[in-house]
Amino acid sequence: MEVSSMLRAIALSFHSKELYRDVARKWKGTGLLYLVLLLAICWAVQIIKVQFGITHFAGQEGTNLV
């Protein structure tokens, strides 16, 4: 499976039932890799949000605690 088709699949994953059927039938070994890639992207967004929250807390309320 090409990387470009995996990236295209991420964009289609929000609204395409046919994509999931195609992944289940044809992407034998790369289906798991696709899911791991999608999960890593979702986690990266959450990690960035948490990092900004910790930075804000350390700069604002953290100094009051110390």
Short mmCIF file of C-alpha atoms in Angstrom, two decimals:
data_model
loop_
_atom_site.label_atom_id
_atom_site.label_comp_id
_atom_site.label_asym_id
_atom_site.label_seq_id
_atom_site.Cartn_x
_atom_site.Cartn_y
_atom_site.Cartn_z
CA MET A 1 0.00 0.00 0.00
CA GLU A 2 1.36 3.38 -0.93
CA VAL A 3 1.82 6.11 1.65
CA SER A 4 -0.22 8.56 -0.44
CA SER A 5 -3.20 6.20 -0.43
CA MET A 6 -2.89 5.84 3.35
CA LEU A 7 -2.91 9.61 3.80
CA ARG A 8 -5.90 9.87 1.45
CA ALA A 9 -7.62 7.17 3.49
CA ILE A 10 -7.25 9.27 6.64
CA ALA A 11 -9.14 12.12 5.01
CA LEU A 12 -11.85 9.74 3.78
CA SER A 13 -12.15 7.95 7.11
CA PHE A 14 -14.51 10.58 8.50
CA HIS A 15 -17.31 9.95 6.01
CA SER A 16 -16.69 6.94 3.77
CA LYS A 17 -18.23 3.57 4.63
CA GLU A 18 -16.75 2.13 1.44
CA LEU A 19 -13.24 2.94 2.66
CA TYR A 20 -13.64 0.74 5.74
CA ARG A 21 -15.03 -2.10 3.63
CA ASP A 22 -12.09 -1.77 1.25
CA VAL A 23 -9.60 -1.75 4.14
CA ALA A 24 -11.17 -4.86 5.65
CA ARG A 25 -11.15 -6.79 2.36
CA LYS A 26 -7.98 -5.71 0.58
CA TRP A 27 -5.45 -4.18 3.00
CA LYS A 28 -4.30 -7.44 4.55
CA GLY A 29 -1.12 -6.44 6.39
CA THR A 30 -1.34 -2.69 6.10
CA GLY A 31 -4.73 -2.29 7.77
CA LEU A 32 -3.12 -2.47 11.21
CA LEU A 33 -0.44 0.01 10.17
CA TYR A 34 -3.18 2.38 8.98
CA LEU A 35 -4.98 2.17 12.32
CA VAL A 36 -1.75 2.77 14.24
CA LEU A 37 -1.01 5.82 12.07
CA LEU A 38 -4.51 7.20 12.64
CA LEU A 39 -4.21 6.61 16.39
CA ALA A 40 -0.80 8.33 16.51
CA ILE A 41 -2.22 11.41 14.80
CA CYS A 42 -5.12 11.59 17.28
CA TRP A 43 -2.78 11.16 20.24
CA ALA A 44 -0.42 13.85 18.94
CA VAL A 45 -3.24 16.39 18.99
CA GLN A 46 -4.15 15.48 22.57
CA ILE A 47 -0.53 15.58 23.72
CA ILE A 48 -0.15 19.11 22.30
CA LYS A 49 -3.31 20.23 24.14
CA VAL A 50 -2.04 18.77 27.41
CA GLN A 51 1.36 20.41 26.93
CA PHE A 52 -0.24 23.84 26.46
CA GLY A 53 -2.37 23.26 29.57
CA ILE A 54 0.64 22.32 31.69
CA THR A 55 2.61 25.31 30.39
CA HIS A 56 -0.27 27.64 31.24
CA PHE A 57 -0.64 26.13 34.71
CA ALA A 58 3.09 26.35 35.43
CA GLY A 59 3.24 29.98 34.30
CA GLN A 60 0.07 31.23 35.99
CA GLU A 61 -1.12 29.16 38.98
CA GLY A 62 2.05 27.15 39.55
CA THR A 63 3.99 30.17 40.75
CA ASN A 64 1.30 30.88 43.37
CA LEU A 65 1.63 27.35 44.74
CA VAL A 66 5.39 27.60 45.07
#
